[in-house]
mmCIF file of C-alpha atoms in Angstrom:
data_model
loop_
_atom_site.group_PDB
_atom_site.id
_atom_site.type_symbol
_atom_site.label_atom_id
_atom_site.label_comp_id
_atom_site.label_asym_id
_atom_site.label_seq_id
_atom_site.Cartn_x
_atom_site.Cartn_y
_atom_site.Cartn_z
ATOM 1 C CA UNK I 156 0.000 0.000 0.000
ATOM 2 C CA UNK I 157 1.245 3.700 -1.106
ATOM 3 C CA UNK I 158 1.758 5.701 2.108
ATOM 4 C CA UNK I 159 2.499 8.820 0.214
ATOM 5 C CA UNK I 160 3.469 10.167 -3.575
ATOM 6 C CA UNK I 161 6.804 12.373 -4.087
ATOM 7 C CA UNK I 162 6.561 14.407 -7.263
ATOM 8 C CA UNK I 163 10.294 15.758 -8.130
ATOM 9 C CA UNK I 164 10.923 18.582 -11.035
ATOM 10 C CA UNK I 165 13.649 19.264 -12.957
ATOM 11 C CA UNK I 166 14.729 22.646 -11.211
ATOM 12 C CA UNK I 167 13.480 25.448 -8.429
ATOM 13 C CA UNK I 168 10.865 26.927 -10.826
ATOM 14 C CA UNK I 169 9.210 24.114 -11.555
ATOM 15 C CA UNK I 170 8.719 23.179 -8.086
ATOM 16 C CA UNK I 171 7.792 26.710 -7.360
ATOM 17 C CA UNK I 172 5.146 26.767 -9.466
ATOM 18 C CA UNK I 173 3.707 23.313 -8.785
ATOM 19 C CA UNK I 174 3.644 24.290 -5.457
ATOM 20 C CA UNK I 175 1.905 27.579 -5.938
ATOM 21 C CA UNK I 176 -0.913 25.343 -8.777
ATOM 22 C CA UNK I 177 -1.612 22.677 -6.336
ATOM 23 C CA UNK I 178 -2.344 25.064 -3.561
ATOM 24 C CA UNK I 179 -4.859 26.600 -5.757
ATOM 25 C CA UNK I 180 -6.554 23.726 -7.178
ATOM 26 C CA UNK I 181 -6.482 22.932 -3.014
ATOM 27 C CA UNK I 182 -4.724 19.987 -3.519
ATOM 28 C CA UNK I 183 -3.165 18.794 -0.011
ATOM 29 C CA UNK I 184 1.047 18.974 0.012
ATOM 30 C CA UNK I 185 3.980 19.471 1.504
ATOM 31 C CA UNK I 186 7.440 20.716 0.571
ATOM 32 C CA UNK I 187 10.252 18.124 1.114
ATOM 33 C CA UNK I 188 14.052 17.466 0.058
ATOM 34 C CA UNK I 189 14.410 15.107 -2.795
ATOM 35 C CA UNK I 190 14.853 11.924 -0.989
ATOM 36 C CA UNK I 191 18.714 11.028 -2.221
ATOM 37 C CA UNK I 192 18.631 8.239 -4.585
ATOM 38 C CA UNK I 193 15.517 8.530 -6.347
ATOM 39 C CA UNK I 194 16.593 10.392 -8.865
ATOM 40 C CA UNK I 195 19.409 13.500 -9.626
ATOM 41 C CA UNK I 196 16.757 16.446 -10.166
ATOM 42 C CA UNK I 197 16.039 19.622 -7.914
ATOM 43 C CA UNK I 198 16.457 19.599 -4.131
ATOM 44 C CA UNK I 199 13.004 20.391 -3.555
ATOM 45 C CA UNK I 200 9.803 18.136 -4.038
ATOM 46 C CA UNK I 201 6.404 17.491 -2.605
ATOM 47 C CA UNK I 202 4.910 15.134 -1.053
ATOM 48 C CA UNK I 203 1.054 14.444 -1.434
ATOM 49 C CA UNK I 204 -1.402 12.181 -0.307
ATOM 50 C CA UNK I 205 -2.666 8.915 -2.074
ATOM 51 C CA UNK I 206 -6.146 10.050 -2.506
ATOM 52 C CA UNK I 207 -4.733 12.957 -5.075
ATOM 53 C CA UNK I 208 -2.521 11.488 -7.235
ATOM 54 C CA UNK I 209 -4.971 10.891 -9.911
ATOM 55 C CA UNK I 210 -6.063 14.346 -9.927
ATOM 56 C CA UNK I 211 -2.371 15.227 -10.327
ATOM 57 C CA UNK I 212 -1.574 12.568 -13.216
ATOM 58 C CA UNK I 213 -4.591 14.152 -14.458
ATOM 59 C CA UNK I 214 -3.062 17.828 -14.323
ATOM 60 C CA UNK I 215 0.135 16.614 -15.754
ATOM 61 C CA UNK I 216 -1.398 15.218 -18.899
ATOM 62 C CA UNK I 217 -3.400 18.244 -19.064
ATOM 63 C CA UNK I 218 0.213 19.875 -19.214
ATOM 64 C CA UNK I 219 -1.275 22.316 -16.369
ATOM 65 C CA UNK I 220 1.371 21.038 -14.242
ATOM 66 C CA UNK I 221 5.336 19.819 -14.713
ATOM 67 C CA UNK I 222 6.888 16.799 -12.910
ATOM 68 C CA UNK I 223 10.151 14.879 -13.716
ATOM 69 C CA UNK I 224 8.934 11.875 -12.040
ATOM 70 C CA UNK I 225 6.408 10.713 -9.811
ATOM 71 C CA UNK I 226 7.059 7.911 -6.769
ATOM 72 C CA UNK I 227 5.150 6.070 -4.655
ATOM 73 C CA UNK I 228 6.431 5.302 -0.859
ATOM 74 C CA UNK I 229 5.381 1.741 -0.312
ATOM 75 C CA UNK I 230 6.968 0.499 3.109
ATOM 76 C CA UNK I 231 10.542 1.356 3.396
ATOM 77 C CA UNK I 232 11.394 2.009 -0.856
ATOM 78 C CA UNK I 233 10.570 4.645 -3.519
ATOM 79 C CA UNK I 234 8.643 3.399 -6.412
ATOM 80 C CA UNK I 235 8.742 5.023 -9.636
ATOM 81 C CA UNK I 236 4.880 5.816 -11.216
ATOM 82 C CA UNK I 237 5.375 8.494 -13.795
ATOM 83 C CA UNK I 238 8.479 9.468 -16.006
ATOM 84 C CA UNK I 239 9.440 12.371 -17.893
ATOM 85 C CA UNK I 240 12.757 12.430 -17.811
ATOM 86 C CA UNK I 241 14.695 13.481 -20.658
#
């Protein structure tokens, strides 16, 4: 089971702005540090809850919102769910 869903951008901006979209659309999240070894990208992700992530792949495809990658936490590992790495 997912406990919780990092999305990670390429750089500052991006995050910045995902940040400032999701709080609009009131989507619940948190700033975090990139946990180390998921993935080289910006310092800065966030961290949201299960129950939104659909919403969010939804945004993403809509192109209304940028993500590198998406992860799930499951237990004590990252698990990779979205991709748009370069």
């Amino acid at each position: 089971m997912t406990q919780y869903y990092v999305l990670v951008f390429k750089n500052t901006l991006d995050s910045i702005k995902a940040e400032k979209f999701l709080k609009e659309n009131s989507i619940n999240m948190t700033i975090m540090p990139t946990p180390t070894g998921i993935t080289q990208s910006c310092g800065i992700s966030i961290k949201v809850n299960p129950d939104d992530i659909n919403k969010i792949k939804e945004l993403i495809t809509e192109n209304k919102l940028t993500a590198k990658a998406i992860f799930g936490r499951e237990q004590s590992a990252y698990r990779r769910i979205y991709n748009n790495e370069e």
